[in-house]
Short mmCIF file of C-alpha atoms in Angstrom, two decimals:
data_model
loop_
_atom_site.label_atom_id
_atom_site.label_comp_id
_atom_site.label_asym_id
_atom_site.label_seq_id
_atom_site.Cartn_x
_atom_site.Cartn_y
_atom_site.Cartn_z
CA UNK U 11 2.71 168.90 94.69
CA UNK U 12 -0.72 170.14 93.69
CA UNK U 13 0.04 168.97 90.14
CA UNK U 14 1.00 165.45 91.17
CA UNK U 15 -1.60 162.68 91.11
CA UNK U 16 -0.05 159.89 93.15
CA UNK U 17 -2.67 157.22 92.48
CA UNK U 18 -0.99 155.88 89.29
CA UNK U 19 2.26 155.53 91.25
CA UNK U 20 0.98 153.22 93.99
CA UNK U 21 3.77 151.05 95.30
CA UNK U 22 6.49 153.45 94.26
CA UNK U 23 9.06 155.01 96.58
CA UNK U 24 9.54 158.75 96.10
CA UNK U 25 12.40 160.56 97.78
CA UNK U 26 11.60 164.17 98.60
CA UNK U 27 14.37 166.41 99.99
CA UNK U 28 13.15 168.16 103.11
CA UNK U 29 14.42 171.48 101.76
CA UNK U 30 11.78 171.51 99.00
CA UNK U 31 8.96 173.72 100.28
CA UNK U 32 6.67 176.04 98.45
CA UNK U 33 8.64 175.98 95.19
CA UNK U 34 6.62 177.98 92.65
CA UNK U 35 3.07 176.65 92.73
CA UNK U 36 3.92 173.39 94.40
CA UNK U 37 2.55 174.65 97.67
CA UNK U 38 3.57 173.52 101.14
CA UNK U 39 5.19 170.13 101.50
CA UNK U 40 2.52 167.61 102.55
CA UNK U 41 3.07 165.36 105.53
CA UNK U 42 4.35 161.87 104.86
CA UNK U 43 1.49 160.26 106.68
CA UNK U 44 -1.13 162.15 104.66
CA UNK U 45 0.45 161.27 101.28
CA UNK U 46 0.97 157.63 102.20
CA UNK U 47 -2.51 157.26 103.56
CA UNK U 48 -4.24 158.82 100.59
CA UNK U 49 -2.18 157.31 97.79
CA UNK U 50 -0.49 154.17 99.03
CA UNK U 51 2.90 155.65 98.06
CA UNK U 52 5.79 155.44 100.49
CA UNK U 53 7.22 158.95 100.69
CA UNK U 54 10.74 159.28 102.03
CA UNK U 55 11.83 162.65 103.37
CA UNK U 56 15.53 163.40 103.21
CA UNK U 57 16.91 166.07 105.54
CA UNK U 58 19.96 166.64 103.35
CA UNK U 59 21.25 165.40 100.06
CA UNK U 60 25.06 165.25 99.94
CA UNK U 61 27.01 163.87 96.95
CA UNK U 62 27.22 160.47 98.59
CA UNK U 63 23.43 160.17 98.41
CA UNK U 64 23.15 160.90 94.69
CA UNK U 65 23.23 157.26 93.65
CA UNK U 66 20.81 156.07 96.35
CA UNK U 67 18.48 158.96 95.57
CA UNK U 68 18.50 158.06 91.89
CA UNK U 69 17.85 154.42 92.63
CA UNK U 70 14.79 155.36 94.68
CA UNK U 71 13.26 157.14 91.71
CA UNK U 72 14.59 154.74 89.11
CA UNK U 73 11.18 153.32 88.22
CA UNK U 74 9.21 155.07 85.54
CA UNK U 75 6.28 155.60 87.86
CA UNK U 76 8.46 157.34 90.44
CA UNK U 77 9.43 160.26 88.25
CA UNK U 78 5.92 161.63 88.24
CA UNK U 79 6.67 164.99 89.78
CA UNK U 80 8.88 166.09 86.87
CA UNK U 81 6.36 165.24 84.19
CA UNK U 82 4.32 168.47 84.34
CA UNK U 83 5.80 170.86 81.73
CA UNK U 84 4.43 173.94 83.47
CA UNK U 85 6.44 173.27 86.60
CA UNK U 86 9.55 171.44 85.33
CA UNK U 87 11.72 174.49 84.64
CA UNK U 88 10.80 176.25 87.87
CA UNK U 89 11.34 173.08 89.92
CA UNK U 90 14.77 172.44 88.35
CA UNK U 91 15.75 176.07 88.79
CA UNK U 92 15.03 176.11 92.51
CA UNK U 93 16.35 172.63 93.32
CA UNK U 94 19.76 172.16 94.84
CA UNK U 95 22.44 170.92 92.37
CA UNK U 96 22.31 167.32 93.62
CA UNK U 97 18.53 167.11 93.34
CA UNK U 98 18.73 168.61 89.89
CA UNK U 99 21.42 166.16 88.83
CA UNK U 100 19.40 163.22 90.08
CA UNK U 101 16.21 164.34 88.38
CA UNK U 102 17.90 165.02 85.06
CA UNK U 103 19.66 161.67 85.21
CA UNK U 104 16.31 159.97 85.92
CA UNK U 105 14.60 161.71 83.05
CA UNK U 106 17.46 161.00 80.63
CA UNK U 107 17.75 157.35 81.57
CA UNK U 108 14.03 156.71 81.32
CA UNK U 109 13.59 158.83 78.17
CA UNK U 110 10.99 160.93 79.97
CA UNK U 111 10.18 164.37 78.55
CA UNK U 112 11.49 167.09 80.82
CA UNK U 113 11.56 170.82 80.27
CA UNK U 114 15.17 171.88 80.25
CA UNK U 115 15.90 174.06 77.24
CA UNK U 116 19.68 173.80 77.57
CA UNK U 117 19.47 169.99 77.40
CA UNK U 118 16.92 169.59 74.65
CA UNK U 119 17.85 167.16 71.88
CA UNK U 120 14.74 167.50 69.75
CA UNK U 121 14.08 171.22 69.43
CA UNK U 122 12.92 173.00 66.32
CA UNK U 123 16.38 174.37 65.54
CA UNK U 124 17.64 170.98 64.28
CA UNK U 125 18.70 171.25 60.65
CA UNK U 126 19.51 168.75 57.93
CA UNK U 127 23.18 169.53 58.55
CA UNK U 128 22.74 168.40 62.16
CA UNK U 129 21.12 165.16 60.99
CA UNK U 130 23.93 164.48 58.52
CA UNK U 131 26.55 165.23 61.17
CA UNK U 132 24.96 162.74 63.56
CA UNK U 133 24.63 160.21 60.74
CA UNK U 134 28.31 160.60 59.86
CA UNK U 135 29.25 160.02 63.49
CA UNK U 136 27.19 156.81 63.70
CA UNK U 137 28.43 155.59 60.33
CA UNK U 138 32.06 156.15 61.34
CA UNK U 139 31.55 154.14 64.53
CA UNK U 140 29.72 151.36 62.69
CA UNK U 141 32.32 151.25 59.92
CA UNK U 142 35.13 151.00 62.51
CA UNK U 143 33.48 148.06 64.27
CA UNK U 144 32.75 146.31 60.97
CA UNK U 145 36.39 146.72 59.92
CA UNK U 146 37.87 145.58 63.23
CA UNK U 147 35.70 142.47 63.39
CA UNK U 148 35.40 141.71 59.63
CA UNK U 149 31.62 141.99 59.65
CA UNK U 150 31.09 142.99 56.01
CA UNK U 151 32.73 140.76 53.42
CA UNK U 152 32.23 139.94 49.77
CA UNK U 153 29.26 137.63 49.22
CA UNK U 154 27.81 137.89 52.73
CA UNK U 155 24.10 137.37 53.27
CA UNK U 156 23.31 139.21 56.49
CA UNK U 157 20.03 138.81 58.36
CA UNK U 158 19.28 142.09 60.19
CA UNK U 159 17.03 141.49 63.17
CA UNK U 160 14.43 144.29 63.32
CA UNK U 161 12.55 144.25 66.60
CA UNK U 162 10.52 147.37 66.00
CA UNK U 163 12.70 149.51 68.28
CA UNK U 164 14.93 152.49 67.55
CA UNK U 165 18.19 150.53 67.72
CA UNK U 166 17.45 147.88 65.08
CA UNK U 167 15.81 150.43 62.78
CA UNK U 168 18.89 152.62 62.95
CA UNK U 169 21.12 149.59 62.34
CA UNK U 170 19.18 148.56 59.24
CA UNK U 171 19.20 152.09 57.83
CA UNK U 172 22.95 152.52 58.35
CA UNK U 173 23.79 149.07 56.94
CA UNK U 174 21.85 149.95 53.81
CA UNK U 175 23.91 153.11 53.45
CA UNK U 176 27.06 151.02 53.86
CA UNK U 177 25.77 148.61 51.22
CA UNK U 178 25.38 151.50 48.79
CA UNK U 179 28.79 153.04 49.49
CA UNK U 180 31.16 150.07 49.83
CA UNK U 181 32.88 148.48 46.86
CA UNK U 182 31.95 144.96 47.97
CA UNK U 183 28.69 143.13 47.35
CA UNK U 184 26.64 141.74 50.20
CA UNK U 185 22.93 141.07 50.74
CA UNK U 186 20.70 142.35 53.53
CA UNK U 187 17.45 140.70 54.63
CA UNK U 188 15.39 142.24 57.42
CA UNK U 189 13.55 139.81 59.76
CA UNK U 190 10.92 140.79 62.31
CA UNK U 191 9.35 138.39 64.82
CA UNK U 192 5.66 138.86 65.67
CA UNK U 193 5.50 137.36 69.13
CA UNK U 194 1.72 137.75 69.39
CA UNK U 195 1.81 140.22 72.21
CA UNK U 196 -1.53 141.80 73.20
CA UNK U 197 -2.16 145.02 71.30
CA UNK U 198 0.57 144.35 68.76
CA UNK U 199 0.27 146.21 65.44
CA UNK U 200 3.20 145.95 63.07
CA UNK U 201 1.55 147.75 60.16
CA UNK U 202 3.75 150.83 60.37
CA UNK U 203 6.94 148.73 60.49
CA UNK U 204 5.95 146.58 57.52
CA UNK U 205 5.06 149.67 55.52
CA UNK U 206 8.43 151.23 56.32
CA UNK U 207 10.33 148.08 55.34
CA UNK U 208 8.40 147.69 52.12
CA UNK U 209 8.02 151.24 50.82
CA UNK U 210 10.95 153.17 52.31
CA UNK U 211 13.73 150.69 52.91
CA UNK U 212 13.00 148.65 49.78
CA UNK U 213 14.87 145.64 51.14
CA UNK U 214 13.87 141.97 51.28
CA UNK U 215 12.11 141.33 54.57
CA UNK U 216 10.27 138.58 56.40
CA UNK U 217 7.78 138.70 59.29
CA UNK U 218 7.92 135.51 61.33
CA UNK U 219 4.84 134.77 63.44
CA UNK U 220 5.48 132.79 66.62
CA UNK U 221 3.40 132.93 69.82
CA UNK U 222 6.24 133.25 72.30
CA UNK U 223 4.22 135.63 74.48
CA UNK U 224 2.08 132.87 76.02
CA UNK U 225 5.17 130.72 76.67
CA UNK U 226 7.06 133.58 78.31
CA UNK U 227 4.18 134.44 80.62
CA UNK U 228 3.68 130.77 81.50
CA UNK U 229 7.33 129.93 82.11
CA UNK U 230 8.40 133.08 84.00
CA UNK U 231 8.19 132.88 87.80
CA UNK U 232 6.28 135.62 89.64
CA UNK U 233 8.25 138.88 90.11
CA UNK U 234 10.92 137.66 87.71
CA UNK U 235 11.93 139.41 84.47
CA UNK U 236 10.39 138.19 81.22
CA UNK U 237 13.52 139.17 79.32
CA UNK U 238 15.54 136.00 79.90
CA UNK U 239 12.96 133.53 78.57
CA UNK U 240 11.79 135.94 75.88
CA UNK U 241 15.29 136.56 74.48
CA UNK U 242 16.14 132.84 74.40
CA UNK U 243 12.99 131.93 72.53
CA UNK U 244 13.43 134.82 70.09
CA UNK U 245 17.12 133.98 69.53
CA UNK U 246 16.21 130.38 68.68
CA UNK U 247 13.64 131.56 66.16
CA UNK U 248 16.17 133.92 64.58
CA UNK U 249 18.81 131.17 64.25
CA UNK U 250 16.31 128.89 62.53
CA UNK U 251 15.16 131.67 60.22
CA UNK U 252 18.73 132.61 59.29
CA UNK U 253 19.54 129.02 58.31
CA UNK U 254 16.33 128.75 56.28
CA UNK U 255 17.17 131.97 54.41
CA UNK U 256 20.73 130.83 53.72
CA UNK U 257 22.29 133.67 55.74
CA UNK U 258 25.81 133.34 57.09
CA UNK U 259 25.66 136.30 59.45
CA UNK U 260 23.14 137.85 61.85
CA UNK U 261 23.22 141.55 62.84
CA UNK U 262 21.74 142.63 66.19
CA UNK U 263 20.98 146.18 67.30
CA UNK U 264 22.74 146.14 70.69
CA UNK U 265 24.64 149.36 71.39
CA UNK U 266 27.25 150.65 73.82
CA UNK U 267 24.77 151.28 76.63
CA UNK U 268 23.54 147.67 76.38
CA UNK U 269 27.11 146.45 76.71
CA UNK U 270 27.81 148.65 79.73
CA UNK U 271 24.53 147.71 81.45
CA UNK U 272 25.32 144.03 80.93
CA UNK U 273 28.83 144.57 82.33
CA UNK U 274 27.47 146.30 85.44
CA UNK U 275 24.76 143.68 85.98
CA UNK U 276 27.28 140.84 85.76
CA UNK U 277 29.71 142.60 88.06
CA UNK U 278 27.07 143.54 90.63
CA UNK U 279 24.95 140.39 90.64
CA UNK U 280 27.17 137.60 89.25
CA UNK U 281 30.67 138.68 90.27
CA UNK U 282 31.89 138.37 86.68
CA UNK U 283 33.53 140.91 84.37
CA UNK U 284 31.49 140.10 81.28
CA UNK U 285 29.86 142.46 78.81
CA UNK U 286 28.76 141.86 75.21
CA UNK U 287 31.12 140.76 72.40
CA UNK U 288 31.05 142.63 69.12
CA UNK U 289 31.05 139.29 67.32
CA UNK U 290 30.75 135.63 68.21
CA UNK U 291 29.93 132.35 66.47
CA UNK U 292 26.71 130.55 67.33
CA UNK U 293 26.95 126.88 68.30
CA UNK U 294 23.93 126.22 66.15
CA UNK U 295 24.71 126.54 62.46
CA UNK U 296 28.06 128.30 63.05
CA UNK U 297 26.47 131.67 62.27
CA UNK U 298 28.42 134.87 62.85
CA UNK U 299 26.38 136.97 65.29
CA UNK U 300 27.39 140.62 65.13
CA UNK U 301 26.69 143.85 66.98
CA UNK U 302 27.81 146.69 64.63
CA UNK U 303 26.48 149.44 66.96
CA UNK U 304 28.47 148.25 69.98
CA UNK U 305 30.46 151.50 70.15
CA UNK U 306 27.50 153.83 69.55
CA UNK U 307 25.74 155.49 72.48
CA UNK U 308 22.01 155.04 72.94
CA UNK U 309 21.45 158.82 73.17
CA UNK U 310 22.84 159.30 69.68
CA UNK U 311 20.78 156.43 68.30
CA UNK U 312 17.61 157.73 69.98
CA UNK U 313 18.14 161.19 68.56
CA UNK U 314 18.89 159.91 65.09
CA UNK U 315 15.89 157.58 65.14
CA UNK U 316 13.60 160.42 66.18
CA UNK U 317 14.95 162.76 63.53
CA UNK U 318 14.55 160.11 60.83
CA UNK U 319 11.08 159.26 62.17
CA UNK U 320 11.58 155.51 62.18
CA UNK U 321 8.47 153.50 63.16
CA UNK U 322 8.69 152.35 66.78
CA UNK U 323 6.65 149.42 68.16
CA UNK U 324 6.27 149.29 71.97
CA UNK U 325 7.10 146.13 73.91
CA UNK U 326 4.14 145.18 76.10
CA UNK U 327 6.16 142.66 78.08
CA UNK U 328 9.10 144.60 79.54
CA UNK U 329 7.35 147.97 79.77
CA UNK U 330 4.70 146.59 82.13
CA UNK U 331 7.15 145.14 84.66
CA UNK U 332 8.35 147.03 87.73
CA UNK U 333 11.59 146.77 89.74
CA UNK U 334 13.68 145.51 86.83
CA UNK U 335 17.42 145.58 87.38
CA UNK U 336 18.48 146.82 83.95
CA UNK U 337 16.59 150.18 84.22
CA UNK U 338 18.22 150.71 87.61
CA UNK U 339 21.67 150.10 86.19
CA UNK U 340 20.80 152.38 83.26
CA UNK U 341 20.03 155.12 85.77
CA UNK U 342 23.29 154.49 87.62
CA UNK U 343 25.25 154.90 84.38
CA UNK U 344 23.34 158.05 83.53
CA UNK U 345 24.23 159.46 86.96
CA UNK U 346 27.89 158.82 86.24
CA UNK U 347 27.48 160.73 83.00
CA UNK U 348 26.31 163.76 84.97
CA UNK U 349 29.42 163.51 87.11
CA UNK U 350 31.62 163.11 84.00
CA UNK U 351 30.15 163.76 80.52
CA UNK U 352 32.63 161.29 79.02
CA UNK U 353 31.93 158.51 81.51
CA UNK U 354 30.15 156.14 79.12
CA UNK U 355 32.65 156.62 76.35
CA UNK U 356 35.50 156.02 78.80
CA UNK U 357 33.80 152.82 80.04
CA UNK U 358 33.44 151.56 76.47
CA UNK U 359 37.12 152.29 75.87
CA UNK U 360 37.97 150.45 79.07
CA UNK U 361 36.25 147.27 77.85
CA UNK U 362 38.62 147.30 74.90
CA UNK U 363 41.75 148.23 76.89
CA UNK U 364 42.11 145.60 79.59
CA UNK U 365 45.32 145.40 81.66
CA UNK U 366 45.62 141.76 82.92
CA UNK U 367 48.53 142.67 85.22
CA UNK U 368 46.19 144.92 87.20
CA UNK U 369 43.40 142.39 87.62
CA UNK U 370 42.96 139.33 89.84
CA UNK U 371 42.18 136.74 87.17
CA UNK U 372 45.18 134.37 87.13
CA UNK U 373 43.81 132.42 84.15
CA UNK U 374 43.73 135.65 82.16
CA UNK U 375 47.35 136.29 83.08
CA UNK U 376 48.29 132.83 81.86
CA UNK U 377 46.41 133.32 78.59
CA UNK U 378 48.32 136.58 78.04
CA UNK U 379 51.70 134.94 78.64
CA UNK U 380 52.16 136.31 82.15
CA UNK U 381 53.19 134.68 85.38
CA UNK U 382 49.85 134.04 87.20
CA UNK U 383 51.36 135.05 90.55
CA UNK U 384 53.68 137.95 89.91
CA UNK U 385 52.14 139.23 86.69
CA UNK U 386 55.55 139.37 85.07
CA UNK U 387 55.68 138.78 81.33
CA UNK U 388 57.23 135.50 80.12
CA UNK U 389 60.22 135.72 77.82
CA UNK U 390 60.93 133.77 74.66
CA UNK U 391 63.80 131.37 74.17
CA UNK U 392 66.20 134.19 73.25
CA UNK U 393 65.50 136.04 76.48
CA UNK U 394 63.77 139.04 74.90
CA UNK U 395 60.37 140.22 76.19
CA UNK U 396 57.29 138.94 74.32
CA UNK U 397 55.68 142.38 74.38
#
């Protein structure tokens, strides 16, 4: 721990397995009292770390500022090599979920060996997923005018790029207009994004300036997430802009991980099985709101965005808040991925393959033509099964 400066992580909770002593150049494990007294960080020593503790261990280090000890490149590989499998799994899950750089050559996504063939292969994968969603939910139709919401993040940039490729390849004609909202956040600089839209994408675009930042800060209660108020204000601006531009559809950059995180948050905190729909109709203006990337994993999008070098604008609202629930759920999902590499894909498939007879929602059974009590399927007038 000689490489770890704990001052920037004041208020964080760091779980340290008791078995970690003198690993490489880390030196002897310091006493809890000494570390807490000098840094203000609550250090939790674990005598053992069995599989049952994986999730709790990950949740303890789920905050960005609590992953500090794996940020030093010179010690990452040695630390991972000498850690027990469960510690290693938790640390890798933390680093993956928080997009933190971590030295692990076998798990590197952005090494120098990446070729144009790899980029095209990843692009084909994302295009296939996007094309399937668009076909299933009739997102791209003749004469459509689609407003693509470009936030400045990797997801919306990838969405716009892929939709432009679809526009060039499909035999139908539809129009794309990119819209970015400047919310007047401190330190905001959208120059790189505007340049990319104008010179590289060569698509019609509009930058809408609205000071939602001041409203969000004023209306959000202490220790509450800015995201709820921010998203509602931004969504209202986007609806108004779409109507002014004459668009009939809006495309958002939400992906599979967003849908799964929303599902987990609603199940854990609201007791509802509710994720994100691929398409819905807005009450205001009857606009079709679409999520073409809903089956694409964030890891693929992040890799593709990095390889294409899309301009990324940081969000100074969310990134400065601690103890948010969504990053914790993101870490939980990433931990499941380390237990089963196909966990996220299986969860996405599960959202689209619901078995009402094996759930407790009686209204859902009724809507599916089943007896709400027994779950038996109703029969038509001729006595043959409906399904």
